[in-house]
Amino acid sequence: MEKTTIPATKYGLTGKFRAKAGQADKLTAILLEASRQVSAVKGIRVYAIGRDPKDENVIHVMEIWDSKEDHDQSLALPETRALIGQAMPLIDGKPEGVALEMVGGLGVD
Amino acid sequence: MEKTTIPATKYGLTGKFRAKAGQADKLTAILLEASRQVSAVKGIRVYAIGRDPKDENVIHVMEIWDSKEDHDQSLALPETRALIGQAMPLIDGKPEGVALEMVGGLGVD
C-alpha cells in the first residue's frame, strides 16, 4: 500500500477505559491527578480526559506528546507508576487505544 | 447506574476515518486545511490529526471545544461545509467517533 508523504511531527494516543461498576468517578479522579502530574513532564502537549455521556463507565483520554520517547519516559516516573497501580484495579477488562503519528492541527503545530 | 459527580467543562470528539485506498494523504490534507480554518473559530481548543502507523488508510481526529454549541456552529460555516463535501467521497464506510464530556486535563482546563 502507498506510504504517506505527510510527515508526522508529534506522537499521540487515544485511550478508552471501562471502569468497574461504581468506580468511574474514582478512576476519573486518578486520571485527572495523572494529568496534573504529567503537565510538568517534558514533551507533553495534551492530556485530556472525557466521559462518554452514553456510558457512565467509559472514560477516554486524548494524549499528544512531542515524541514517543517523552511519553515512554513519563511512564517510568515513580509517581506515574503509583497512579497506574491505583487505576488498574478499577478498570474492567483491557484498556483500548491507538498510538498515532500526529501530522498537524491545533494542539500539534 | 450511579451518575457522575465530576462536572464536565468542555466538549470533545474522537473521530476515526478510513480513507479509500490511495486517498489517505488527500483526506489528511483536507483535515489539515479544516484544522487551519477551524483554529480561527470561536471555542476551538484542540483539532489534532493523527495517522495510524499500523493502517495507512486510517486517520484520527481529536477535537476539544469550549461547548457543543461552538462545535455545531462551526459545522454550519460555508467553508466547513465545502471541506466536508471534498472529504466525503474519499471516505470508505461510516466515520467512527464518540462525543465526550471533557472533565479536565491539559488541553481542557
Short mmCIF file of C-alpha atoms in Angstrom, two decimals:
data_model
loop_
_atom_site.label_atom_id
_atom_site.label_comp_id
_atom_site.label_asym_id
_atom_site.label_seq_id
_atom_site.Cartn_x
_atom_site.Cartn_y
_atom_site.Cartn_z
CA MET A 1 0.00 0.00 0.00
CA GLU A 2 1.11 3.53 -0.71
CA LYS A 3 3.24 5.10 2.06
CA THR A 4 2.19 8.53 3.35
CA THR A 5 4.05 11.61 2.12
CA ILE A 6 2.79 13.75 5.03
CA PRO A 7 5.41 13.75 7.79
CA ALA A 8 4.44 13.09 11.41
CA THR A 9 5.70 15.74 13.83
CA LYS A 10 4.33 14.55 17.15
CA TYR A 11 3.13 11.43 18.97
CA GLY A 12 -0.47 10.83 20.02
CA LEU A 13 -2.51 8.33 21.92
CA THR A 14 -6.20 7.66 22.18
CA GLY A 15 -7.25 5.75 25.28
CA LYS A 16 -10.55 4.22 26.31
CA PHE A 17 -11.04 2.74 29.76
CA ARG A 18 -14.10 0.91 31.09
CA ALA A 19 -14.36 1.38 34.88
CA LYS A 20 -15.83 -1.34 37.05
CA ALA A 21 -19.37 -0.55 38.15
CA GLY A 22 -19.42 2.38 40.56
CA GLN A 23 -15.70 3.15 40.06
CA ALA A 24 -15.84 5.59 37.13
CA ASP A 25 -15.58 8.75 39.23
CA LYS A 26 -12.68 7.33 41.25
CA LEU A 27 -10.87 6.32 38.04
CA THR A 28 -11.58 9.74 36.53
CA ALA A 29 -10.10 11.43 39.60
CA ILE A 30 -6.92 9.34 39.23
CA LEU A 31 -6.63 10.27 35.55
CA LEU A 32 -7.15 13.94 36.44
CA GLU A 33 -4.33 13.62 39.01
CA ALA A 34 -2.20 11.94 36.33
CA SER A 35 -2.86 14.90 34.06
CA ARG A 36 -1.81 17.35 36.76
CA GLN A 37 1.43 15.46 37.29
CA VAL A 38 2.18 14.88 33.62
CA SER A 39 1.61 18.51 32.69
CA ALA A 40 5.02 19.22 34.25
CA VAL A 41 6.74 16.49 32.24
CA LYS A 42 8.96 17.12 29.20
CA GLY A 43 7.14 16.88 25.88
CA ILE A 44 3.51 16.78 26.98
CA ARG A 45 1.08 18.92 24.97
CA VAL A 46 -2.38 17.48 25.59
CA TYR A 47 -3.59 15.06 28.26
CA ALA A 48 -7.36 15.50 28.26
CA ILE A 49 -9.97 13.37 29.98
CA GLY A 50 -13.52 12.91 28.79
CA ARG A 51 -16.56 10.90 29.80
CA ASP A 52 -18.94 9.16 27.42
CA PRO A 53 -22.42 10.58 28.12
CA LYS A 54 -23.93 7.40 26.72
CA ASP A 55 -21.98 5.09 29.04
CA GLU A 56 -21.17 6.25 32.58
CA ASN A 57 -18.41 3.66 32.99
CA VAL A 58 -16.38 4.71 29.93
CA ILE A 59 -13.57 7.24 30.19
CA HIS A 60 -11.48 8.49 27.25
CA VAL A 61 -8.05 10.08 27.34
CA MET A 62 -6.56 12.11 24.48
CA GLU A 63 -2.79 12.49 24.62
CA ILE A 64 -0.39 14.47 22.42
CA TRP A 65 3.36 14.40 23.05
CA ASP A 66 6.39 15.89 21.33
CA SER A 67 7.72 12.33 20.90
CA LYS A 68 7.13 8.70 21.79
CA GLU A 69 10.31 8.82 23.83
CA ASP A 70 8.93 11.64 26.01
CA HIS A 71 5.77 9.64 26.56
CA ASP A 72 7.63 6.43 27.39
CA GLN A 73 9.93 8.26 29.84
CA SER A 74 6.90 9.60 31.69
CA LEU A 75 5.68 6.05 32.25
CA ALA A 76 8.89 5.27 34.12
CA LEU A 77 8.38 8.02 36.69
CA PRO A 78 7.62 6.69 40.19
CA GLU A 79 4.56 8.94 40.58
CA THR A 80 3.19 7.70 37.26
CA ARG A 81 3.72 4.09 38.25
CA ALA A 82 1.96 4.77 41.56
CA LEU A 83 -1.09 6.19 39.79
CA ILE A 84 -1.17 3.28 37.34
CA GLY A 85 -1.14 0.99 40.38
CA GLN A 86 -4.16 2.80 41.81
CA ALA A 87 -6.02 2.83 38.49
CA MET A 88 -5.60 -0.78 37.32
CA PRO A 89 -7.85 -2.39 39.98
CA LEU A 90 -10.68 -0.04 38.96
CA ILE A 91 -10.51 -0.96 35.27
CA ASP A 92 -12.81 -3.61 33.78
CA GLY A 93 -11.09 -5.55 31.02
CA LYS A 94 -8.29 -4.32 28.83
CA PRO A 95 -7.92 -0.61 28.06
CA GLU A 96 -8.32 0.19 24.36
CA GLY A 97 -6.36 2.74 22.43
CA VAL A 98 -4.24 3.57 19.42
CA ALA A 99 -0.80 5.12 19.15
CA LEU A 100 -0.84 7.77 16.47
CA GLU A 101 1.62 9.67 14.34
CA MET A 102 0.34 13.22 14.69
CA VAL A 103 0.65 15.12 11.43
CA GLY A 104 -0.68 18.52 12.40
CA GLY A 105 -3.54 20.64 13.57
CA LEU A 106 -4.38 22.74 16.58
CA GLY A 107 -2.67 21.14 19.54
CA VAL A 108 0.09 19.66 17.40
CA ASP A 109 1.66 22.53 15.43
CA MET B 1 -26.21 3.32 37.38
CA GLU B 2 -24.55 5.94 39.54
CA LYS B 3 -24.40 9.40 37.93
CA THR B 4 -21.00 11.13 37.83
CA THR B 5 -20.23 13.81 40.41
CA ILE B 6 -17.35 15.22 38.31
CA PRO B 7 -18.64 18.14 36.20
CA ALA B 8 -17.86 18.38 32.51
CA THR B 9 -16.39 21.73 31.48
CA LYS B 10 -15.79 21.27 27.76
CA TYR B 11 -16.93 19.25 24.76
CA GLY B 12 -14.78 16.68 22.98
CA LEU B 13 -14.90 14.45 19.97
CA THR B 14 -12.86 11.47 18.86
CA GLY B 15 -13.03 10.75 15.15
CA LYS B 16 -11.75 7.85 13.08
CA PHE B 17 -11.92 7.90 9.29
CA ARG B 18 -10.96 5.13 6.89
CA ALA B 19 -9.81 6.59 3.56
CA LYS B 20 -10.42 4.74 0.32
CA ALA B 21 -7.30 3.05 -0.99
CA GLY B 22 -4.73 5.61 -2.11
CA GLN B 23 -6.74 8.57 -0.75
CA ALA B 24 -5.38 8.82 2.81
CA ASP B 25 -2.92 11.62 2.09
CA LYS B 26 -5.54 13.63 0.22
CA LEU B 27 -8.02 13.17 3.09
CA THR B 28 -5.32 14.10 5.60
CA ALA B 29 -4.58 17.29 3.66
CA ILE B 30 -8.29 18.23 3.77
CA LEU B 31 -8.42 17.62 7.53
CA LEU B 32 -5.29 19.73 7.98
CA GLU B 33 -6.97 22.51 6.00
CA ALA B 34 -10.06 22.08 8.18
CA SER B 35 -7.85 22.50 11.25
CA ARG B 36 -6.32 25.69 9.84
CA GLN B 37 -9.78 27.12 9.20
CA VAL B 38 -11.31 25.98 12.47
CA SER B 39 -8.45 27.34 14.58
CA ALA B 40 -9.97 30.80 13.97
CA VAL B 41 -13.43 29.70 15.10
CA LYS B 42 -14.97 30.56 18.48
CA GLY B 43 -14.50 27.88 21.12
CA ILE B 44 -11.96 25.60 19.47
CA ARG B 45 -9.12 24.35 21.69
CA VAL B 46 -7.75 21.24 20.01
CA TYR B 47 -8.23 19.92 16.47
CA ALA B 48 -5.39 17.46 16.01
CA ILE B 49 -4.90 14.96 13.21
CA GLY B 50 -3.06 11.68 13.53
CA ARG B 51 -2.31 8.68 11.33
CA ASP B 52 -2.36 5.07 12.48
CA PRO B 53 1.10 3.64 11.76
CA LYS B 54 -0.43 0.17 11.63
CA ASP B 55 -3.00 1.10 9.00
CA GLU B 56 -2.13 3.67 6.32
CA ASN B 57 -5.78 4.29 5.43
CA VAL B 58 -6.88 5.25 8.97
CA ILE B 59 -6.88 8.87 10.14
CA HIS B 60 -7.87 10.02 13.65
CA VAL B 61 -9.01 13.46 14.73
CA MET B 62 -9.02 14.66 18.35
CA GLU B 63 -11.24 17.66 18.99
CA ILE B 64 -11.79 19.74 22.14
CA TRP B 65 -14.24 22.65 22.16
CA ASP B 66 -15.49 25.08 24.79
CA SER B 67 -19.02 23.80 24.09
CA LYS B 68 -21.10 21.59 21.82
CA GLU B 69 -22.80 24.74 20.55
CA ASP B 70 -19.48 26.17 19.38
CA HIS B 71 -18.71 22.91 17.59
CA ASP B 72 -22.13 22.69 15.97
CA GLN B 73 -21.93 26.32 14.80
CA SER B 74 -18.62 25.60 13.09
CA LEU B 75 -20.28 22.85 11.06
CA ALA B 76 -22.67 25.41 9.60
CA LEU B 77 -19.90 27.60 8.18
CA PRO B 78 -19.76 27.56 4.35
CA GLU B 79 -16.03 26.79 4.30
CA THR B 80 -16.56 23.85 6.65
CA ARG B 81 -19.38 22.50 4.51
CA ALA B 82 -17.14 22.83 1.43
CA LEU B 83 -14.37 20.81 3.08
CA ILE B 84 -16.83 18.15 4.22
CA GLY B 85 -18.00 17.95 0.62
CA GLN B 86 -14.43 17.37 -0.54
CA ALA B 87 -13.73 14.81 2.18
CA MET B 88 -16.81 12.58 1.99
CA PRO B 89 -16.03 10.98 -1.42
CA LEU B 90 -12.60 9.94 -0.08
CA ILE B 91 -14.01 8.15 2.98
CA ASP B 92 -14.63 4.40 2.97
CA GLY B 93 -17.66 3.49 5.07
CA LYS B 94 -19.00 5.43 8.00
CA PRO B 95 -16.70 7.58 10.14
CA GLU B 96 -16.50 6.39 13.74
CA GLY B 97 -16.29 8.59 16.80
CA VAL B 98 -17.60 9.49 20.21
CA ALA B 99 -18.84 12.79 21.59
CA LEU B 100 -17.33 13.32 25.03
CA GLU B 101 -17.97 15.41 28.09
CA MET B 102 -14.49 16.70 28.86
CA VAL B 103 -13.88 16.83 32.61
CA GLY B 104 -10.35 18.21 32.72
CA GLY B 105 -6.69 17.79 31.97
CA LEU B 106 -4.11 19.52 29.86
CA GLY B 107 -5.90 20.94 26.83
CA VAL B 108 -9.18 21.28 28.72
CA ASP B 109 -8.52 23.35 31.83
#
